[in-house]
Amino acid sequence: MTTDATMLELREVDKSFGGLRVIADLDLIVKEHEIVSVIGPNGAGKTTLFNLITGIYRPDSGEIQLDGRNLVGLSPHKITELGIARTFQTLRLFLNMTVKENVMAAQYGHTKVGLLRSMVRTPAARREEKEIHHLAEEKLSFFGDRLMGYRWDQFAYSLSYANRRRLEIARAMATEARILLLDEPAAGMNPSETHEITELIGTLRDVGGYTILVIEHDMHVVEGISDRVVALDHGVKIAEGSFEAVATDPRVVEAYLGLRRTETK
Amino acid sequence: MNWSLFFDLTVSGLTLGSLYALIALGYSMVYGILKLLNFAHGDVYMIGAFLGWYALHALGGPMNPTFTGAVVLLLMFVVAMLGCGVLGVAIERFAYRPLRNAPRIAPLISALGVSIFLQNSALLIFGAAFRDYDTFDLIGVKTYNIGNLFFSVPQLLTVVAAIGLMIALTVFVARSRLGKAMRSTSFDREAASMMGIDVDRVISVTFFIGSALAGAAGVMFALVFGQIYHFMGFIAGLKGFTAAVLGGIGSIPGAMVGGLIVGLAESYATGYLPQGSTFQNLYVFALLILVILIRPSGLFGTAQIQKV
Amino acid sequence: MEQSPDTPRIGVDEWVASVEGKRERYTGLRGAVFRNWDRLPPAARVLVFAVPAAIFPFLTSQGNVFRYGLFTLVYALLALGLNIVVGFAGLLDLGYVAFFGTGAYLYAILASPQFGNHWQAEAAIPVVVIATAVVGLLVGLPSRRLLGDYLAILTLFFGQAFVVFVNNANRINFPFFGHVDLTGGSNGIANIDPFNFFGYKIDSTMKQYFLLLIAVSLLLILLMFVNESRTGRAWRALREDPLAAEVMSIPVNRLKLLAFVCGAAVAGLTGAIYGTIATAALPGDYDVGLLITIYAIMILGGFGSIMGIVVGAVIVSSVPELLRSSANARPLFYGAILVALVVKVRPWRLLAAEFGALVALGFGIHGIASAAYPRLVQGESIGSGAIPRALDHWMLYPRDAVKIADLAYIVLIAAIVVYPQLGRLWRAILLPPLLYLIMFVWENLLLLHIGGATRLILLGALLVALMNVRPQGLFGTATVEIV
């Protein structure tokens, strides 16, 4: 397999809130078509990492580049247009919009028809609407029957928890991004749903061609999907490598479980 | 440099500022705990002024008081503050508490409804004519002076009383148990209730204190300016609100400082800026816009960090 | 959807199911109406409104067309414009009527004796609309980054600043032009020209009515189209969750500005039209009172519901007019109370008992008063008609009622605040006295001021009550919010 190009690169990224250093001197590389998992105990800075990449926070210092293009200082919607999309740890769907509308709304960045043409419904506007509908259906079909058919017109708040998580992924896909940042996609799921998500992430890469950066706590998922694992603790990268290497790395074990009693002497 | 003009403006600025500070405190405290802009707060201030008027006339009126001037004044304040405090608690109970879990716009509209209701009830009962306080005989018309600094008794009274009330409030919030409960509730209401704090009671007390202060401000305004009318709460409320935002909404010291700044700014504007007295309100608004643009969290406010 | 009352249903998210059930539970006639309504294309829905509205002027007098028709349509236009900002994009704009005023004054400057300009409508209207839109842009620019409440304050102050400015702009000294009377000060600008489209003058009430009707209908259709479009979805997403929208490629700040500008443009257009109707631009027309009216329309109709706004405009425009005379006001007031009682007091037996107790109580009080305190029944009831005559031996009408009525009013307010806190038994027992008190205050105080303060008091009370009972308004959909 030829080496894929570097897609996303972070160099010496630093972020503090007040006196608290949340991300410290972080280097990270994600190559095209890779699935990289980010693990670490709570408070390690994983979601902050996502927020930095997507432009919600601005790093105090360091560089973030997509395909060599600098992202720091760009507004979040611009970064999304450039090809990065994300889901949220706590689910942030547009609850009072329908399933399909959620997915259609996310296509704003790569569609063009403005207000005036929408108001009078020019042929170009109607054509684009059709395309938007079509793309939304296509993305939703990724999840089997679950979000298809009558579900399209159901309001997002009426979906079950697992379906809401799926919808958020579909919405991120609809931005036509090339790299997906999934923040704890399997949180709160039962074993069979977790298994499905694991397969789904693989399919997203294999069939959809996405590059994926995942935050996860469930080690089964991490084991099942990752090409590479990065472990963070208190904002610092403490290990990186294959799942086996990272899972057995003593610093990672210590971060999660603390020191072994015998070693404190 | 016309020093006597400057001192005059400063004195009236401090007087106004004290009023705005008292009103701003009510806004700030309520916003701090409930994240609600209490539109009706200015009207509580208006009711305070009218309650003071009724107390004055119940005690014989300015010509024929049943007690000495100082006692009558004190009673006026007590009546206004108690009455407004109770009113504030009633408003919260009736118009805001049922809407704690409703979409955020519902309490705002309810507040608007209460404001309309209060203003027009005052119109109904008190009529549209301005009412005079006529307290000159009670307090005296004399102006005192320290060198070039001239002030009247009502002005002095206002500033001193306001400072006294604010000190009392600061001590209360900093030292008492209830004060601590208020502070923790404003940080995180849910967590506070889980720590055993009776959030409903804390909110009621907050409204009581804020409204009582507004009521006091109403009486003070009437003593200084002599006239009250049913619509007086609107602009005063806006300016009190400006003060709260300027100082950092949710912050008690911020409300005090903000009030003083707004009062002084308004006063100096009438004296020094072109066509100041006509456009004085405009200048105050312009000040607010400037503050919001440059430092949205105000002077003492903490920038809200939203956990994503 | 079958709802079993008490036992939880296994495997179903109860909360979700209950909300869903509420939305789709309309059965019978109401359900059929709603379902069919949803299926109509936008043009058809507008016709449902436009056709009766077009017939209306032929069924009634010119005076009524002016009072009820024109103002309803003006309010509807304004509310629809405001809906773009508040209902679509979720931005709380409390200075909106200032844009309305801007449009009116700008048109007045272009087409009145004030400066000697007499522009024709086809030139003046685009200029006014674009200029107002620019003002909207300027106001919106600082507002972009503001959280909801700050935006409200900023716009509120802009609205106030506008009124102050317009009231005083007859004394400004511009550096080059010298002394300019821009807006006529508190007298405003009078004798505004009617619209003149290529020679065709809109100078009668009927012509103005139909112009407005066309404008409203067009705007309705345009808005319905926009709602289902890319921009409309983006606005709704922005209203739902601005942060998530931003990360989903939606340029939130730009869209907020766009909403502001569109709302301002609509208000500017309406302002120009209103200028020709009122034939004068006066500062007092563009103040908080109108703002509250327009918001009342949006609140009643339901935020975001376009047709609901039209209904809201009809109600808010006609009801206060109807309430001007006591002959109309009484049936409306008592009718409303009756409806509230019938809806709220169950079962039927209790309702009947309460009525009976109320009637008995009234006679009792009247009897005691006649015997012991004759002054309390020697006054006159206000107005005439069947109702006051019926009430004459039942309700107290004191001589020199003012002081007693004022006191009763204050007691009533306290009573209404305390009443909901009571337990069921006390509420049942105290309902008749409370009702008697309400009627006493109504008959002796509120009716007296029916032309003025009373309407606003009722409005204020209505707003509070509405938020408690149905925060989404009459036609709005209950929104789900995660706080």
Short mmCIF file of N, CA and C in Angstrom, two decimals, chain B residues 44 48 51 78-92 204-216:
data_model
loop_
_atom_site.label_atom_id
_atom_site.label_comp_id
_atom_site.label_asym_id
_atom_site.label_seq_id
_atom_site.Cartn_x
_atom_site.Cartn_y
_atom_site.Cartn_z
N VAL B 44 -41.60 48.40 38.87
CA VAL B 44 -41.58 48.24 40.32
C VAL B 44 -41.03 49.52 40.96
N GLY B 48 -42.83 52.01 43.62
CA GLY B 48 -42.20 52.46 44.86
C GLY B 48 -42.41 53.94 45.08
N LEU B 51 -45.95 54.41 46.14
CA LEU B 51 -46.19 53.95 47.50
C LEU B 51 -45.68 54.99 48.50
N VAL B 78 -39.60 52.84 54.24
CA VAL B 78 -39.93 51.49 54.68
C VAL B 78 -41.13 50.96 53.91
N VAL B 79 -42.16 51.82 53.82
CA VAL B 79 -43.37 51.37 53.12
C VAL B 79 -43.04 51.02 51.67
N ALA B 80 -42.30 51.92 51.01
CA ALA B 80 -41.99 51.67 49.59
C ALA B 80 -41.17 50.40 49.43
N MET B 81 -40.18 50.23 50.27
CA MET B 81 -39.30 49.08 50.11
C MET B 81 -40.04 47.78 50.40
N LEU B 82 -40.80 47.78 51.50
CA LEU B 82 -41.54 46.56 51.81
C LEU B 82 -42.55 46.24 50.72
N GLY B 83 -43.31 47.28 50.36
CA GLY B 83 -44.33 47.06 49.35
C GLY B 83 -43.75 46.54 48.05
N CYS B 84 -42.66 47.16 47.61
CA CYS B 84 -42.07 46.71 46.35
C CYS B 84 -41.46 45.34 46.49
N GLY B 85 -40.88 45.07 47.65
CA GLY B 85 -40.32 43.74 47.85
C GLY B 85 -41.38 42.67 47.70
N VAL B 86 -42.50 42.91 48.36
CA VAL B 86 -43.59 41.94 48.25
C VAL B 86 -44.09 41.84 46.81
N LEU B 87 -44.20 42.99 46.16
CA LEU B 87 -44.64 42.99 44.76
C LEU B 87 -43.70 42.15 43.91
N GLY B 88 -42.40 42.35 44.13
CA GLY B 88 -41.43 41.59 43.35
C GLY B 88 -41.58 40.10 43.56
N VAL B 89 -41.75 39.70 44.80
CA VAL B 89 -41.93 38.28 45.08
C VAL B 89 -43.20 37.76 44.41
N ALA B 90 -44.26 38.56 44.47
CA ALA B 90 -45.52 38.14 43.85
C ALA B 90 -45.36 37.97 42.35
N ILE B 91 -44.67 38.92 41.73
CA ILE B 91 -44.46 38.84 40.29
C ILE B 91 -43.71 37.56 39.94
N GLU B 92 -42.68 37.28 40.71
CA GLU B 92 -41.89 36.08 40.42
C GLU B 92 -42.75 34.84 40.54
N SER B 204 -36.84 33.87 45.56
CA SER B 204 -37.78 34.84 46.13
C SER B 204 -37.05 35.94 46.88
N VAL B 205 -36.06 35.55 47.66
CA VAL B 205 -35.30 36.57 48.40
C VAL B 205 -34.61 37.53 47.44
N THR B 206 -34.05 36.97 46.37
CA THR B 206 -33.38 37.82 45.38
C THR B 206 -34.34 38.86 44.82
N PHE B 207 -35.52 38.39 44.45
CA PHE B 207 -36.50 39.33 43.92
C PHE B 207 -36.91 40.35 44.97
N PHE B 208 -37.05 39.89 46.20
CA PHE B 208 -37.46 40.81 47.26
C PHE B 208 -36.44 41.92 47.40
N ILE B 209 -35.18 41.53 47.52
CA ILE B 209 -34.14 42.53 47.73
C ILE B 209 -34.05 43.48 46.54
N GLY B 210 -34.00 42.90 45.34
CA GLY B 210 -33.89 43.74 44.14
C GLY B 210 -35.04 44.72 44.04
N SER B 211 -36.24 44.24 44.29
CA SER B 211 -37.41 45.11 44.17
C SER B 211 -37.44 46.15 45.28
N ALA B 212 -37.03 45.75 46.46
CA ALA B 212 -37.00 46.73 47.56
C ALA B 212 -36.05 47.86 47.24
N LEU B 213 -34.89 47.50 46.69
CA LEU B 213 -33.93 48.54 46.31
C LEU B 213 -34.52 49.46 45.25
N ALA B 214 -35.23 48.86 44.30
CA ALA B 214 -35.85 49.69 43.27
C ALA B 214 -36.89 50.61 43.89
N GLY B 215 -37.63 50.09 44.84
CA GLY B 215 -38.63 50.91 45.51
C GLY B 215 -37.99 52.09 46.22
N ALA B 216 -36.88 51.81 46.90
CA ALA B 216 -36.16 52.91 47.56
C ALA B 216 -35.73 53.95 46.54
#
